[in-house]
Amino acid sequence: MAVPLKYNLRSLRVRWRTTVATTLGVALVVAVFVMVMSLDRGMRSTYINTGDERNVLVLRKGSTAESSSQVSRDEARRIRYVPGVARNAAGEPIASAEIIVLALLERVGGGSANVQVRGIGPIGRELRPSVQIVEGRMFEPGRRECIVSQKIAERFKHCRVGETFRSGKTEMHVAGIFDAKRTAYESEIWMDADECREVFKRDFYGSVLLRPVSVSAAEDIAERLHKDKTLNVKVVTETAYYREQTKSAGLFQFLASFLAVIMSIGAAFSAMNTMYAAVGARTREIGTLRVLGYRRREIYISILIESILLSLIGGVVGCVLSLPMNGLATGTMSQTTFAEVAFEFRITGELLAKGLVFALVMGVLGGLLPARLAARKPVLDALRAV
């Protein structure tokens, strides 16, 4: 017969000081694990949510990002007018020759960071209908104006509507603020592409974003551009390009894995010490259980269950402690563009479940040896213990 569960619950309540200490230790480990994993989840979600499946991005062959790509003005013009590109009501190709550069800006809380400045063509916003201006107005070409994302406006100085920030020797006036709907554009400042090239002294574009008339037209455009050896470009869908950028979240994956391993070892030892102390203090109890007819296997399972309960309580507390971080905005440097990427902590139900499984593993590892010690105690020695 199994040892009653209420015996384990009573033991945890009676030894409440060690129970609380171990629970808090496990809780902190789980909270850190969930928060670091939510950083990785938030950054990946930012990139995955970016882009329109209808859009196609043309880059220099061999480049891994728009910021490292170069497309000449003549090449950009030829790409814009390639057969198969959709046209708007005005009869203009729905294509935007763009460039990305970096501007060093001061943070609100001190320090500075590189921010991506995207130069877009007149059709640039039409290709991104989800991006909406929520304050101020659209920039006007030729007036050194720009629009900034809400996240940039919150995190960097002089980025509110009507304010001016300096980039190199040029002053840029903020005409409006846009909402990028939790996409990668939340990390950008937008201005006119030709003006951006002039201000940052570039004689090329970085990419051309266009919209084919259909899926089959997109395939034809890609084939036509790939066959044109004078262009030397590659063609990818906009969504595929941003999914590829999720590789920049590898740092968080490594950090989460490293912290998980190191901290779980410490938490498992904490649980193990607690259970060893509990077994040592209950030597006569264990002997009594043996006299009452409970077998070694049943005592082993009972002590192991107690360790698991202890860790699961800590896991639940840790998950609760991590919840206030959900939706909190932060930023980090992209390993691809070397610019700051703004994103949010994304704590999901799946992530909380992983935190509880993590706590369960710590409980099992922490309880194996103490449970074995309790089960192997000779009955007479246990009853003689003071």
Short mmCIF file of C-alpha atoms in Angstrom, two decimals:
data_model
loop_
_atom_site.label_atom_id
_atom_site.label_comp_id
_atom_site.label_asym_id
_atom_site.label_seq_id
_atom_site.Cartn_x
_atom_site.Cartn_y
_atom_site.Cartn_z
CA MET A 1 0.00 0.00 0.00
CA ALA A 2 1.14 3.54 -0.73
CA VAL A 3 2.15 5.99 1.99
CA PRO A 4 -0.71 8.55 2.37
CA LEU A 5 -0.08 11.85 0.60
CA LYS A 6 -1.23 13.77 3.66
CA TYR A 7 1.87 12.45 5.45
CA ASN A 8 4.07 14.34 2.95
CA LEU A 9 1.93 17.49 3.13
CA ARG A 10 2.08 17.43 6.94
CA SER A 11 5.86 17.04 6.78
CA LEU A 12 6.19 20.10 4.53
CA ARG A 13 3.97 22.12 6.89
CA VAL A 14 5.78 21.07 10.07
CA ARG A 15 9.19 21.92 8.60
CA TRP A 16 7.90 25.16 7.12
CA ARG A 17 11.17 27.10 7.38
CA THR A 18 13.14 24.74 5.15
CA THR A 19 10.08 24.35 2.92
CA VAL A 20 9.83 28.12 2.38
CA ALA A 21 13.59 28.49 1.76
CA THR A 22 13.69 25.70 -0.83
CA THR A 23 10.45 26.85 -2.47
CA LEU A 24 11.81 30.37 -2.93
CA GLY A 25 15.05 29.00 -4.37
CA VAL A 26 13.19 26.94 -6.95
CA ALA A 27 10.79 29.84 -7.62
CA LEU A 28 13.61 32.23 -8.44
CA VAL A 29 15.21 29.72 -10.80
CA VAL A 30 11.92 29.11 -12.62
CA ALA A 31 11.14 32.85 -12.78
CA VAL A 32 14.53 33.62 -14.36
CA PHE A 33 14.15 30.69 -16.77
CA VAL A 34 10.68 31.84 -17.90
CA MET A 35 11.76 35.48 -18.27
CA VAL A 36 14.87 34.70 -20.31
CA MET A 37 12.90 32.33 -22.54
CA SER A 38 10.22 35.01 -22.96
CA LEU A 39 12.90 37.36 -24.30
CA ASP A 40 13.74 34.81 -26.99
CA ARG A 41 10.04 34.27 -27.67
CA GLY A 42 9.36 38.01 -27.89
CA MET A 43 12.21 38.67 -30.30
CA ARG A 44 11.25 35.77 -32.55
CA SER A 45 7.61 36.84 -32.52
CA THR A 46 8.62 40.36 -33.59
CA TYR A 47 10.34 39.07 -36.72
CA ILE A 48 7.76 36.38 -37.53
CA ASN A 49 4.94 38.96 -37.39
CA THR A 50 6.74 41.22 -39.86
CA GLY A 51 6.12 41.31 -43.57
CA ASP A 52 3.32 40.77 -46.06
CA GLU A 53 3.03 37.44 -47.85
CA ARG A 54 2.21 39.31 -51.06
CA ASN A 55 5.48 41.28 -51.03
CA VAL A 56 8.80 40.24 -52.54
CA LEU A 57 12.17 41.60 -51.45
CA VAL A 58 15.10 41.96 -53.84
CA LEU A 59 18.61 42.07 -52.32
CA ARG A 60 22.19 41.84 -53.52
CA LYS A 61 23.15 38.18 -53.85
CA GLY A 62 25.17 36.99 -50.84
CA SER A 63 23.88 39.64 -48.43
CA THR A 64 22.23 38.50 -45.19
CA ALA A 65 20.38 41.73 -44.41
CA GLU A 66 19.13 44.88 -46.09
CA SER A 67 21.76 46.91 -44.26
CA SER A 68 24.58 44.96 -45.93
CA SER A 69 23.02 44.89 -49.40
CA GLN A 70 23.78 47.30 -52.25
CA VAL A 71 21.56 47.88 -55.26
CA SER A 72 22.54 50.66 -57.68
CA ARG A 73 20.05 53.32 -58.74
CA ASP A 74 19.95 51.94 -62.27
CA GLU A 75 19.37 48.40 -60.98
CA ALA A 76 16.60 49.65 -58.68
CA ARG A 77 14.87 51.35 -61.61
CA ARG A 78 15.06 48.20 -63.74
CA ILE A 79 13.71 46.05 -60.90
CA ARG A 80 10.77 48.42 -60.29
CA TYR A 81 9.60 48.12 -63.88
CA VAL A 82 10.11 44.38 -64.32
CA PRO A 83 7.01 42.71 -65.86
CA GLY A 84 4.61 41.24 -63.31
CA VAL A 85 4.81 44.03 -60.71
CA ALA A 86 1.37 45.26 -59.64
CA ARG A 87 0.40 48.89 -60.18
CA ASN A 88 -1.66 51.23 -58.04
CA ALA A 89 -4.58 53.46 -59.02
CA ALA A 90 -2.17 56.08 -60.33
CA GLY A 91 -0.54 53.53 -62.62
CA GLU A 92 2.73 53.51 -60.66
CA PRO A 93 4.51 50.19 -59.92
CA ILE A 94 3.90 49.09 -56.34
CA ALA A 95 7.62 48.93 -55.63
CA SER A 96 9.87 50.85 -53.26
CA ALA A 97 13.64 51.22 -53.56
CA GLU A 98 14.89 51.46 -49.98
CA ILE A 99 18.01 51.81 -47.90
CA ILE A 100 18.85 51.16 -44.26
CA VAL A 101 21.53 53.07 -42.36
CA LEU A 102 22.42 53.38 -38.69
CA ALA A 103 22.08 56.52 -36.57
CA LEU A 104 23.58 56.83 -33.09
CA LEU A 105 20.94 58.22 -30.71
CA GLU A 106 20.87 58.97 -26.97
CA ARG A 107 18.71 56.78 -24.78
CA VAL A 108 16.18 58.33 -22.40
CA GLY A 109 17.81 56.58 -19.45
CA GLY A 110 21.36 57.44 -20.46
CA GLY A 111 23.86 55.99 -22.89
CA SER A 112 23.40 55.63 -26.62
CA ALA A 113 22.63 52.97 -29.23
CA ASN A 114 22.47 52.49 -32.98
CA VAL A 115 18.98 52.81 -34.45
CA GLN A 116 17.95 51.72 -37.93
CA VAL A 117 16.91 54.54 -40.25
CA ARG A 118 14.95 53.21 -43.23
CA GLY A 119 14.73 55.30 -46.35
CA ILE A 120 11.52 54.41 -48.19
CA GLY A 121 10.13 55.37 -51.59
CA PRO A 122 6.76 57.07 -52.19
CA ILE A 123 5.09 53.63 -52.34
CA GLY A 124 6.80 52.40 -49.15
CA ARG A 125 3.82 52.88 -46.87
CA GLU A 126 1.43 51.38 -49.42
CA LEU A 127 3.44 48.15 -49.21
CA ARG A 128 2.98 48.13 -45.41
CA PRO A 129 -0.72 48.87 -44.79
CA SER A 130 -0.57 47.64 -41.19
CA VAL A 131 1.75 50.51 -40.20
CA GLN A 132 -0.35 53.50 -39.12
CA ILE A 133 0.62 57.04 -38.08
CA VAL A 134 -0.86 57.64 -34.63
CA GLU A 135 0.53 61.10 -33.94
CA GLY A 136 1.62 63.95 -36.18
CA ARG A 137 1.81 63.41 -39.97
CA MET A 138 3.80 61.73 -42.72
CA PHE A 139 7.22 63.19 -43.52
CA GLU A 140 7.63 65.45 -46.54
CA PRO A 141 10.64 64.73 -48.81
CA GLY A 142 13.29 67.44 -49.02
CA ARG A 143 12.59 68.94 -45.58
CA ARG A 144 14.85 66.70 -43.46
CA GLU A 145 11.78 65.13 -41.85
CA CYS A 146 11.16 61.64 -40.57
CA ILE A 147 8.62 59.55 -38.70
CA VAL A 148 9.60 57.30 -35.77
CA SER A 149 8.01 54.23 -34.21
CA GLN A 150 6.30 54.45 -30.84
CA LYS A 151 8.96 52.26 -29.23
CA ILE A 152 11.77 54.48 -30.53
CA ALA A 153 9.93 57.61 -29.33
CA GLU A 154 9.64 56.09 -25.84
CA ARG A 155 13.23 54.85 -25.57
CA PHE A 156 15.28 57.64 -27.18
CA LYS A 157 15.65 61.38 -26.59
CA HIS A 158 14.38 64.06 -28.97
CA CYS A 159 12.18 61.61 -30.87
CA ARG A 160 8.77 63.11 -30.09
CA VAL A 161 6.66 64.97 -32.63
CA GLY A 162 8.08 68.44 -33.23
CA GLU A 163 11.48 67.58 -31.73
CA THR A 164 14.79 67.43 -33.55
CA PHE A 165 17.64 64.95 -33.19
CA ARG A 166 21.08 65.12 -34.72
CA SER A 167 22.60 62.38 -36.84
CA GLY A 168 26.18 63.23 -37.74
CA LYS A 169 26.12 66.81 -38.99
CA THR A 170 22.46 66.70 -39.98
CA GLU A 171 19.44 67.58 -37.90
CA MET A 172 16.31 65.50 -38.46
CA HIS A 173 12.85 66.80 -37.58
CA VAL A 174 10.26 64.36 -36.26
CA ALA A 175 7.01 64.88 -38.19
CA GLY A 176 5.07 61.91 -36.86
CA ILE A 177 4.99 58.72 -34.81
CA PHE A 178 3.77 55.41 -36.20
CA ASP A 179 2.44 52.20 -34.69
CA ALA A 180 4.13 49.15 -36.24
CA LYS A 181 1.87 46.55 -34.58
CA ARG A 182 4.62 44.60 -32.77
CA THR A 183 6.71 44.07 -35.89
CA ALA A 184 10.38 44.67 -36.64
CA TYR A 185 9.48 48.15 -37.88
CA GLU A 186 9.07 49.15 -34.22
CA SER A 187 12.87 49.44 -34.17
CA GLU A 188 13.05 51.88 -37.09
CA ILE A 189 12.92 55.52 -38.12
CA TRP A 190 11.53 56.23 -41.60
CA MET A 191 12.41 59.01 -44.02
CA ASP A 192 12.52 59.58 -47.77
CA ALA A 193 14.92 57.14 -49.46
CA ASP A 194 16.67 59.65 -51.75
CA GLU A 195 17.02 62.15 -48.92
CA CYS A 196 18.39 59.38 -46.70
CA ARG A 197 21.03 58.55 -49.31
CA GLU A 198 21.98 62.20 -49.51
CA VAL A 199 22.15 62.75 -45.74
CA PHE A 200 24.16 59.58 -45.09
CA LYS A 201 26.23 59.92 -48.27
CA ARG A 202 25.20 56.72 -50.05
CA ASP A 203 25.02 56.44 -53.83
CA PHE A 204 23.06 53.16 -53.78
CA TYR A 205 19.94 51.56 -52.33
CA GLY A 206 19.91 48.50 -50.11
CA SER A 207 16.87 46.67 -51.46
CA VAL A 208 13.73 46.90 -53.55
CA LEU A 209 10.41 45.84 -52.03
CA LEU A 210 7.70 45.11 -54.58
CA ARG A 211 4.30 43.48 -54.92
CA PRO A 212 3.69 41.05 -57.81
CA VAL A 213 0.24 40.83 -59.35
CA SER A 214 -0.03 37.15 -58.33
CA VAL A 215 1.86 34.20 -56.85
CA SER A 216 2.76 32.93 -60.30
CA ALA A 217 3.95 36.41 -61.25
CA ALA A 218 6.20 36.41 -58.18
CA GLU A 219 7.80 33.18 -59.38
CA ASP A 220 8.25 34.64 -62.86
CA ILE A 221 9.84 37.80 -61.43
CA ALA A 222 12.24 35.77 -59.31
CA GLU A 223 13.22 33.61 -62.27
CA ARG A 224 13.67 36.63 -64.56
CA LEU A 225 15.83 38.53 -62.05
CA HIS A 226 17.93 35.47 -61.18
CA LYS A 227 18.65 34.84 -64.87
CA ASP A 228 19.75 38.43 -65.44
CA LYS A 229 23.49 38.15 -64.72
CA THR A 230 23.93 41.94 -64.89
CA LEU A 231 21.85 42.37 -61.74
CA ASN A 232 23.39 39.73 -59.42
CA VAL A 233 20.45 39.78 -57.00
CA LYS A 234 18.44 37.31 -54.96
CA VAL A 235 14.67 37.36 -54.54
CA VAL A 236 12.86 36.24 -51.39
CA THR A 237 9.40 36.78 -49.99
CA GLU A 238 9.27 39.46 -47.33
CA THR A 239 7.99 37.03 -44.71
CA ALA A 240 10.77 34.51 -45.47
CA TYR A 241 13.37 37.26 -45.12
CA TYR A 242 12.19 38.21 -41.63
CA ARG A 243 11.90 34.59 -40.53
CA GLU A 244 15.57 34.25 -41.44
CA GLN A 245 16.34 37.21 -39.20
CA THR A 246 15.18 35.23 -36.15
CA LYS A 247 18.69 33.77 -36.09
CA SER A 248 19.69 36.97 -34.27
CA ALA A 249 17.73 35.58 -31.30
CA GLY A 250 20.35 32.83 -30.92
CA LEU A 251 22.05 34.79 -28.14
CA PHE A 252 18.94 34.50 -25.97
CA GLN A 253 18.61 30.82 -26.69
CA PHE A 254 22.20 30.25 -25.58
CA LEU A 255 21.72 32.47 -22.51
CA ALA A 256 18.50 30.70 -21.55
CA SER A 257 20.07 27.26 -21.92
CA PHE A 258 23.21 28.25 -20.02
CA LEU A 259 21.29 29.83 -17.13
CA ALA A 260 18.87 26.90 -17.05
CA VAL A 261 21.68 24.37 -16.65
CA ILE A 262 23.68 26.33 -14.04
CA MET A 263 20.72 27.44 -11.94
CA SER A 264 18.92 24.11 -12.11
CA ILE A 265 22.00 22.41 -10.67
CA GLY A 266 21.97 24.84 -7.75
CA ALA A 267 18.23 24.46 -7.21
CA ALA A 268 18.43 20.67 -7.40
CA PHE A 269 21.17 20.66 -4.73
CA SER A 270 19.01 22.96 -2.59
CA ALA A 271 16.08 20.56 -2.86
CA MET A 272 18.42 17.64 -2.20
CA ASN A 273 19.82 19.25 0.96
CA THR A 274 16.28 19.94 2.18
CA MET A 275 15.21 16.35 1.61
CA TYR A 276 18.38 14.96 3.22
CA ALA A 277 17.64 17.10 6.28
CA ALA A 278 14.02 15.93 6.26
CA VAL A 279 15.07 12.27 6.02
CA GLY A 280 17.60 12.71 8.81
CA ALA A 281 14.99 14.30 11.09
CA ARG A 282 12.46 11.57 10.37
CA THR A 283 14.58 8.48 10.93
CA ARG A 284 12.26 7.05 13.58
CA GLU A 285 9.21 7.93 11.47
CA ILE A 286 10.66 5.97 8.57
CA GLY A 287 11.37 3.02 10.87
CA THR A 288 7.79 3.16 12.14
CA LEU A 289 6.49 3.14 8.57
CA ARG A 290 8.51 -0.01 7.92
CA VAL A 291 7.08 -1.68 11.06
CA LEU A 292 3.56 -0.75 9.92
CA GLY A 293 4.15 -2.75 6.79
CA TYR A 294 5.21 -0.17 4.22
CA ARG A 295 7.85 -1.53 1.89
CA ARG A 296 11.07 0.15 0.86
CA ARG A 297 9.74 0.94 -2.60
CA GLU A 298 6.69 2.70 -1.13
CA ILE A 299 8.84 4.80 1.19
CA TYR A 300 11.16 5.63 -1.71
CA ILE A 301 8.23 6.85 -3.81
CA SER A 302 6.77 8.81 -0.87
CA ILE A 303 9.99 10.77 -0.26
CA LEU A 304 10.40 11.38 -4.00
CA ILE A 305 6.81 12.67 -4.23
CA GLU A 306 7.52 15.05 -1.36
CA SER A 307 10.51 16.46 -3.21
CA ILE A 308 8.43 16.86 -6.37
CA LEU A 309 5.66 18.63 -4.44
CA LEU A 310 8.20 21.00 -2.96
CA SER A 311 9.58 21.88 -6.39
CA LEU A 312 6.18 22.18 -8.04
CA ILE A 313 5.07 24.69 -5.40
CA GLY A 314 8.24 26.63 -6.14
CA GLY A 315 7.51 26.33 -9.88
CA VAL A 316 4.03 27.78 -9.48
CA VAL A 317 5.38 30.66 -7.38
CA GLY A 318 8.13 31.29 -9.97
CA CYS A 319 5.60 31.41 -12.82
CA VAL A 320 3.49 33.90 -10.88
CA LEU A 321 6.57 36.06 -10.20
CA SER A 322 7.38 36.17 -13.92
CA LEU A 323 3.90 37.25 -15.08
CA PRO A 324 4.36 41.02 -14.45
CA MET A 325 7.12 40.98 -17.11
CA ASN A 326 4.66 39.97 -19.84
CA GLY A 327 4.31 42.78 -22.40
CA LEU A 328 7.17 44.82 -20.94
CA ALA A 329 9.09 46.54 -23.74
CA THR A 330 12.84 46.22 -23.98
CA GLY A 331 15.56 46.20 -26.61
CA THR A 332 18.85 44.61 -27.53
CA MET A 333 21.46 44.77 -30.26
CA SER A 334 20.80 42.65 -33.32
CA GLN A 335 23.69 40.36 -34.24
CA THR A 336 22.84 40.89 -37.92
CA THR A 337 22.38 44.66 -38.21
CA PHE A 338 24.22 45.83 -35.03
CA ALA A 339 21.27 48.12 -34.34
CA GLU A 340 18.89 48.07 -31.40
CA VAL A 341 15.87 45.82 -31.83
CA ALA A 342 12.80 46.72 -29.78
CA PHE A 343 10.50 43.92 -28.64
CA GLU A 344 8.41 42.75 -25.70
CA PHE A 345 8.58 39.96 -23.16
CA ARG A 346 6.13 37.30 -24.41
CA ILE A 347 5.08 34.95 -21.61
CA THR A 348 2.68 32.36 -23.00
CA GLY A 349 0.86 29.40 -21.49
CA GLU A 350 3.29 27.08 -23.24
CA LEU A 351 6.23 28.88 -21.63
CA LEU A 352 4.65 28.64 -18.17
CA ALA A 353 4.10 24.91 -18.73
CA LYS A 354 7.78 24.55 -19.59
CA GLY A 355 8.62 26.36 -16.35
CA LEU A 356 6.58 23.85 -14.36
CA VAL A 357 8.20 20.92 -16.18
CA PHE A 358 11.57 22.52 -15.39
CA ALA A 359 10.59 22.62 -11.69
CA LEU A 360 9.42 19.01 -11.86
CA VAL A 361 12.80 17.90 -13.23
CA MET A 362 14.57 19.72 -10.40
CA GLY A 363 12.30 18.02 -7.88
CA VAL A 364 13.01 14.58 -9.28
CA LEU A 365 16.78 15.17 -9.38
CA GLY A 366 16.76 16.62 -5.87
CA GLY A 367 14.75 13.77 -4.39
CA LEU A 368 16.35 10.68 -5.93
CA LEU A 369 19.29 10.24 -3.54
CA PRO A 370 17.49 11.27 -0.29
CA ALA A 371 14.62 8.91 -1.18
CA ARG A 372 17.08 6.10 -1.76
CA LEU A 373 18.74 6.81 1.61
CA ALA A 374 15.38 6.71 3.41
CA ALA A 375 14.32 3.47 1.73
CA ARG A 376 17.59 1.68 2.59
CA LYS A 377 17.57 2.48 6.31
CA PRO A 378 17.53 -0.74 8.41
CA VAL A 379 14.36 -0.97 10.51
CA LEU A 380 16.08 -1.59 13.87
CA ASP A 381 18.62 1.22 13.37
CA ALA A 382 15.82 3.59 12.44
CA LEU A 383 13.75 2.72 15.55
CA ARG A 384 16.78 3.14 17.86
CA ALA A 385 17.53 6.64 16.48
CA VAL A 386 17.04 9.44 18.99
#
